[in-house]
Amino acid sequence: CVNVANLLLVRTTARAKEMATRSAIGATRGRLVRQVLTETVLLAGLGGALGLLVGQLGLTALDHLGVTQLPRGSRIRLDLATIAFTGALTLVVGVLMAVIPVASLWRVRLASVLSGEGRSSTAGRGASALRKGLVAAQVALALVLLVGAGLLLASFREMLSIDPGFETAGVLTGSVALPDSRYPDDPSLRAFARDSLEQLQALPGVEAAGATSHIPFGFGFSDSVIFAEGYVMQPGESVISPTQQAVSPGYFEAMGMSMLAGRRFDARDVESARPVIIIDERLARRFWPEGNAVGGRMWSPNSAEEINDPSKGTHYDVVGIVESIQMRGLASQRDATGAYYFPLAQSTPRVLNFAVRTGGDTAALYGPVRKVIAGLDPEMPLYDIRTMAERIDGSLTERRTAMVLAVSFSAVALLLAAVGIYGVLAYLVQLRTREIGIRVALGSDPVGVLQLVLRDGLWLVAAGLALGVAGALGMRRFIESQLHGVSPLDPAVFALVVALLASVALVACAIPAHRATRIDVVRALTHD
């Protein structure tokens, strides 16, 4: 809109004599206004139609980013409502843009323009100031968008460097749901889990196989309050609810999770054995800061009423400490409270999530793993089959989409700002052709002319950069929640964005400035 407004200001100036001629042969101001309004709305309509085409191409590109995995992402499409909204917005913009030339026509004395006695208002100081102000605003908006995109890009790079706590390469995952009608009790559930893991482990190329109630970067996580026996909460300390999982022997090996102390679950941890638990290092540091968690005991209340009564609830022996992992996302704050694990045989879920590690091609496991589950129960299909790398990549879809959109929009804003700077300076050079010719005739050299034009352009850019930095600083509260490992006032991002925008703006200024140095002095002085 800023660019169109500038172009219309220039166009109105160029057509001043045309409008005066039409008025002289009988056209009323109302007729001229209708003509301008029709032209502007038609141009806006053509732009809107092209915009819809580009939008459809953009939606096709977004599909490759996995946008359908976002909440309601499958409903992002170019439907009638979108087309109607775009059409209405285009009409409004067309009408608003017509206000600029209409206001100029209403104020100027067309007869004086025709006789050459004066200038149209758009050629005056007021119009010039308006054009320059619009360009400065455009630079400012471009800088705000570029800073936002730069921060999201830096944040995304930081997220990619996060260690999830397990090995992602060579791990295939899949899930199966066991209904009550076919598996009515815990023994039948345990039998299915045992048989499936034995056959999965026996597949060629499989290094380890395990099952869990909740797979990292999956769905339906569970958490519950748990305490260390004898732990005394400090004043103001909040009760935590870490993530809880049931895992089978072999699960930690399949996921590549390191044991920091104690042992893994094994054949001893059957349903009739003493309840045991493995905790991650976050819980170990919280409840046993001195490092003696293995051999300790923890208890979990069965209800909110039992939180203050350690004699009730279920008590567990801590037999191991495992490396902390990210369960819900690479930057999820909910994982910061820690996690604890039960033996699958002592808490068998109805949804089993398998993790199978191979030293070869992970894709080659798809068929054999499906075949194992189908052989045990043909009516229980394996679903949500993905590699662990695919799960992590899918968890980044929302942030990746936001980053790509921000970068795309900021690139368009940068291009439009450059076009706007170039357009205004080129027109100013045209208006000052006679002045520049006189300066050259009086002895000014090309360097002086170049500096004259560049100075005007760089002042515009400097004003826009100042406004943009202020706007970006004000935006920090809105973008802070979307960042990880990056400050919303990151000096490196601000410096790079300012340097990029200043460089592009300098090129946009240099083209009309260079053109000004090549003005023909004779033509400039004799041109009317």
CSV table of N, CA and C in Angstrom, one decimal, residues 38-120:
chain,number,residue,atom,x,y,z
A,38,THR,N,-12.3,4.4,-10.7
A,38,THR,CA,-12.5,3.2,-11.6
A,38,THR,C,-11.1,2.6,-11.9
A,39,GLU,N,-10.2,3.5,-12.3
A,39,GLU,CA,-8.8,3.0,-12.6
A,39,GLU,C,-8.1,2.3,-11.5
A,40,THR,N,-8.3,3.0,-10.3
A,40,THR,CA,-7.6,2.5,-9.1
A,40,THR,C,-8.2,1.1,-8.7
A,41,VAL,N,-9.5,1.0,-8.7
A,41,VAL,CA,-10.1,-0.2,-8.2
A,41,VAL,C,-9.8,-1.3,-9.2
A,42,LEU,N,-9.8,-1.0,-10.5
A,42,LEU,CA,-9.4,-2.1,-11.5
A,42,LEU,C,-8.0,-2.5,-11.3
A,43,LEU,N,-7.1,-1.6,-11.1
A,43,LEU,CA,-5.7,-2.0,-10.8
A,43,LEU,C,-5.6,-2.9,-9.5
A,44,ALA,N,-6.3,-2.5,-8.5
A,44,ALA,CA,-6.3,-3.3,-7.3
A,44,ALA,C,-6.9,-4.6,-7.5
A,45,GLY,N,-8.0,-4.7,-8.3
A,45,GLY,CA,-8.6,-6.0,-8.7
A,45,GLY,C,-7.7,-6.9,-9.4
A,46,LEU,N,-6.9,-6.4,-10.4
A,46,LEU,CA,-5.9,-7.2,-11.1
A,46,LEU,C,-4.8,-7.7,-10.1
A,47,GLY,N,-4.4,-6.8,-9.2
A,47,GLY,CA,-3.4,-7.2,-8.2
A,47,GLY,C,-4.0,-8.3,-7.3
A,48,GLY,N,-5.2,-8.1,-6.9
A,48,GLY,CA,-5.8,-9.1,-6.0
A,48,GLY,C,-5.9,-10.5,-6.7
A,49,ALA,N,-6.3,-10.5,-8.0
A,49,ALA,CA,-6.3,-11.8,-8.7
A,49,ALA,C,-5.0,-12.4,-8.8
A,50,LEU,N,-4.0,-11.6,-9.1
A,50,LEU,CA,-2.6,-12.2,-9.1
A,50,LEU,C,-2.2,-12.7,-7.7
A,51,GLY,N,-2.6,-11.9,-6.7
A,51,GLY,CA,-2.3,-12.3,-5.3
A,51,GLY,C,-2.9,-13.6,-5.0
A,52,LEU,N,-4.1,-13.9,-5.4
A,52,LEU,CA,-4.7,-15.2,-5.2
A,52,LEU,C,-3.9,-16.3,-5.8
A,53,LEU,N,-3.5,-16.1,-7.1
A,53,LEU,CA,-2.7,-17.1,-7.8
A,53,LEU,C,-1.4,-17.3,-7.0
A,54,VAL,N,-0.7,-16.3,-6.6
A,54,VAL,CA,0.5,-16.5,-5.8
A,54,VAL,C,0.2,-17.1,-4.5
A,55,GLY,N,-0.9,-16.8,-3.9
A,55,GLY,CA,-1.3,-17.5,-2.6
A,55,GLY,C,-1.5,-18.9,-2.8
A,56,GLN,N,-2.1,-19.4,-3.9
A,56,GLN,CA,-2.3,-20.8,-4.1
A,56,GLN,C,-1.0,-21.5,-4.3
A,57,LEU,N,0.0,-20.8,-5.0
A,57,LEU,CA,1.3,-21.4,-5.2
A,57,LEU,C,2.0,-21.5,-3.8
A,58,GLY,N,1.8,-20.5,-3.0
A,58,GLY,CA,2.4,-20.5,-1.6
A,58,GLY,C,1.8,-21.6,-0.8
A,59,LEU,N,0.5,-21.9,-0.9
A,59,LEU,CA,-0.1,-23.0,-0.1
A,59,LEU,C,0.5,-24.3,-0.6
A,60,THR,N,0.7,-24.5,-1.9
A,60,THR,CA,1.4,-25.7,-2.4
A,60,THR,C,2.8,-25.9,-1.8
A,61,ALA,N,3.5,-24.7,-1.7
A,61,ALA,CA,4.8,-24.8,-1.1
A,61,ALA,C,4.8,-25.2,0.4
A,62,LEU,N,3.7,-24.6,1.1
A,62,LEU,CA,3.6,-24.9,2.5
A,62,LEU,C,3.3,-26.4,2.8
A,63,ASP,N,2.7,-27.1,1.9
A,63,ASP,CA,2.4,-28.5,2.1
A,63,ASP,C,3.7,-29.3,2.3
A,64,HIS,N,4.8,-28.8,1.6
A,64,HIS,CA,6.1,-29.5,1.7
A,64,HIS,C,6.7,-29.2,3.0
A,65,LEU,N,6.2,-28.2,3.8
A,65,LEU,CA,6.8,-27.9,5.1
A,65,LEU,C,6.0,-28.7,6.2
A,66,GLY,N,5.0,-29.5,5.8
A,66,GLY,CA,4.3,-30.2,6.8
A,66,GLY,C,3.3,-29.4,7.5
A,67,VAL,N,2.7,-28.4,6.9
A,67,VAL,CA,1.8,-27.5,7.5
A,67,VAL,C,0.5,-28.2,7.9
A,68,THR,N,0.2,-29.3,7.3
A,68,THR,CA,-1.0,-30.1,7.6
A,68,THR,C,-0.9,-30.7,9.0
A,69,GLN,N,0.3,-30.8,9.5
A,69,GLN,CA,0.5,-31.4,10.9
A,69,GLN,C,0.2,-30.4,12.0
A,70,LEU,N,0.0,-29.1,11.6
A,70,LEU,CA,-0.3,-28.1,12.6
A,70,LEU,C,-1.8,-28.2,13.0
A,71,PRO,N,-2.1,-27.7,14.2
A,71,PRO,CA,-3.6,-27.8,14.6
A,71,PRO,C,-4.4,-27.1,13.5
A,72,ARG,N,-5.4,-27.9,13.0
A,72,ARG,CA,-6.3,-27.5,11.9
A,72,ARG,C,-5.6,-27.1,10.7
A,73,GLY,N,-4.3,-27.6,10.5
A,73,GLY,CA,-3.6,-27.3,9.3
A,73,GLY,C,-4.2,-27.8,8.0
A,74,SER,N,-4.9,-28.9,8.1
A,74,SER,CA,-5.6,-29.4,6.9
A,74,SER,C,-6.7,-28.5,6.4
A,75,ARG,N,-7.1,-27.5,7.2
A,75,ARG,CA,-8.2,-26.6,6.8
A,75,ARG,C,-7.6,-25.3,6.2
A,76,ILE,N,-6.3,-25.2,6.1
A,76,ILE,CA,-5.7,-24.1,5.5
A,76,ILE,C,-5.7,-24.3,4.0
A,77,ARG,N,-6.7,-23.6,3.3
A,77,ARG,CA,-6.8,-23.8,1.9
A,77,ARG,C,-7.5,-22.5,1.3
A,78,LEU,N,-7.4,-22.4,0.0
A,78,LEU,CA,-8.0,-21.3,-0.7
A,78,LEU,C,-9.5,-21.6,-1.0
A,79,ASP,N,-10.4,-21.3,-0.1
A,79,ASP,CA,-11.8,-21.6,-0.3
A,79,ASP,C,-12.6,-20.3,-0.6
A,80,LEU,N,-13.9,-20.5,-0.7
A,80,LEU,CA,-14.7,-19.3,-1.1
A,80,LEU,C,-14.6,-18.2,-0.1
A,81,ALA,N,-14.5,-18.6,1.2
A,81,ALA,CA,-14.4,-17.5,2.3
A,81,ALA,C,-13.1,-16.7,2.1
A,82,THR,N,-12.0,-17.4,1.8
A,82,THR,CA,-10.8,-16.7,1.6
A,82,THR,C,-10.8,-15.8,0.4
A,83,ILE,N,-11.4,-16.3,-0.7
A,83,ILE,CA,-11.5,-15.5,-1.9
A,83,ILE,C,-12.4,-14.3,-1.7
A,84,ALA,N,-13.5,-14.5,-1.0
A,84,ALA,CA,-14.4,-13.4,-0.7
A,84,ALA,C,-13.7,-12.3,0.2
A,85,PHE,N,-12.9,-12.8,1.2
A,85,PHE,CA,-12.2,-11.9,2.0
A,85,PHE,C,-11.2,-11.1,1.2
A,86,THR,N,-10.4,-11.8,0.4
A,86,THR,CA,-9.4,-11.2,-0.4
A,86,THR,C,-10.0,-10.1,-1.4
A,87,GLY,N,-11.2,-10.5,-2.0
A,87,GLY,CA,-11.9,-9.6,-2.9
A,87,GLY,C,-12.3,-8.3,-2.1
A,88,ALA,N,-12.9,-8.5,-0.9
A,88,ALA,CA,-13.3,-7.3,-0.2
A,88,ALA,C,-12.2,-6.5,0.2
A,89,LEU,N,-11.1,-7.1,0.7
A,89,LEU,CA,-9.9,-6.3,1.1
A,89,LEU,C,-9.3,-5.6,-0.1
A,90,THR,N,-9.3,-6.2,-1.3
A,90,THR,CA,-8.8,-5.6,-2.5
A,90,THR,C,-9.6,-4.3,-2.8
A,91,LEU,N,-11.0,-4.5,-2.7
A,91,LEU,CA,-11.9,-3.4,-3.0
A,91,LEU,C,-11.6,-2.2,-2.1
A,92,VAL,N,-11.5,-2.5,-0.8
A,92,VAL,CA,-11.2,-1.5,0.2
A,92,VAL,C,-9.9,-0.8,-0.1
A,93,VAL,N,-8.9,-1.5,-0.4
A,93,VAL,CA,-7.5,-0.9,-0.7
A,93,VAL,C,-7.6,-0.1,-1.9
A,94,GLY,N,-8.3,-0.5,-2.9
A,94,GLY,CA,-8.5,0.2,-4.2
A,94,GLY,C,-9.2,1.6,-3.9
A,95,VAL,N,-10.2,1.6,-3.1
A,95,VAL,CA,-11.0,2.8,-2.8
A,95,VAL,C,-10.1,3.7,-2.0
A,96,LEU,N,-9.4,3.2,-1.0
A,96,LEU,CA,-8.5,4.0,-0.1
A,96,LEU,C,-7.4,4.6,-0.9
A,97,MET,N,-6.8,3.9,-1.8
A,97,MET,CA,-5.7,4.4,-2.7
A,97,MET,C,-6.2,5.5,-3.6
A,98,ALA,N,-7.5,5.4,-4.0
A,98,ALA,CA,-8.0,6.5,-4.8
A,98,ALA,C,-8.1,7.8,-4.1
A,99,VAL,N,-8.1,7.8,-2.8
A,99,VAL,CA,-8.2,9.0,-2.0
A,99,VAL,C,-7.1,10.0,-2.4
A,100,ILE,N,-5.9,9.4,-2.6
A,100,ILE,CA,-4.7,10.3,-2.8
A,100,ILE,C,-4.9,11.2,-4.1
A,101,PRO,N,-5.1,10.5,-5.3
A,101,PRO,CA,-5.3,11.4,-6.5
A,101,PRO,C,-6.6,12.2,-6.4
A,102,VAL,N,-7.6,11.7,-5.8
A,102,VAL,CA,-8.9,12.4,-5.7
A,102,VAL,C,-8.7,13.7,-4.9
A,103,ALA,N,-8.0,13.6,-3.8
A,103,ALA,CA,-7.7,14.7,-2.9
A,103,ALA,C,-6.9,15.8,-3.7
A,104,SER,N,-6.0,15.3,-4.5
A,104,SER,CA,-5.2,16.2,-5.3
A,104,SER,C,-6.0,17.0,-6.3
A,105,LEU,N,-6.9,16.2,-7.0
A,105,LEU,CA,-7.7,16.8,-8.0
A,105,LEU,C,-8.7,17.8,-7.4
A,106,TRP,N,-9.1,17.5,-6.2
A,106,TRP,CA,-10.1,18.4,-5.5
A,106,TRP,C,-9.5,19.7,-5.1
A,107,ARG,N,-8.2,19.7,-4.8
A,107,ARG,CA,-7.5,20.9,-4.3
A,107,ARG,C,-6.9,21.8,-5.4
A,108,VAL,N,-6.4,21.1,-6.4
A,108,VAL,CA,-5.6,21.9,-7.4
A,108,VAL,C,-6.6,22.7,-8.3
A,109,ARG,N,-6.1,23.8,-8.8
A,109,ARG,CA,-6.8,24.6,-9.8
A,109,ARG,C,-6.4,24.1,-11.2
A,110,LEU,N,-7.3,23.3,-11.8
A,110,LEU,CA,-6.9,22.7,-13.1
A,110,LEU,C,-6.6,23.7,-14.2
A,111,ALA,N,-7.3,24.9,-14.1
A,111,ALA,CA,-7.1,25.9,-15.1
A,111,ALA,C,-5.6,26.4,-15.0
A,112,SER,N,-5.1,26.6,-13.8
A,112,SER,CA,-3.8,27.1,-13.7
A,112,SER,C,-2.7,26.1,-14.1
A,113,VAL,N,-3.1,24.8,-14.0
A,113,VAL,CA,-2.2,23.8,-14.4
A,113,VAL,C,-2.1,23.8,-16.0
A,114,LEU,N,-3.3,24.0,-16.6
A,114,LEU,CA,-3.3,24.0,-18.0
A,114,LEU,C,-2.6,25.1,-18.6
A,115,SER,N,-2.6,26.3,-17.9
A,115,SER,CA,-1.9,27.5,-18.4
A,115,SER,C,-0.5,27.5,-18.0
A,116,GLY,N,-0.1,26.5,-17.1
A,116,GLY,CA,1.3,26.5,-16.7
A,116,GLY,C,1.6,27.5,-15.7
A,117,GLU,N,0.6,28.1,-15.0
A,117,GLU,CA,0.9,29.1,-14.0
A,117,GLU,C,1.3,28.5,-12.6
A,118,GLY,N,1.1,27.3,-12.4
A,118,GLY,CA,1.5,26.7,-11.1
A,118,GLY,C,1.7,25.3,-11.1
A,119,ARG,N,2.0,24.7,-10.0
A,119,ARG,CA,2.3,23.3,-9.9
A,119,ARG,C,1.2,22.6,-9.2
A,120,SER,N,1.0,21.3,-9.5
A,120,SER,CA,0.0,20.6,-8.7
A,120,SER,C,0.5,20.4,-7.3
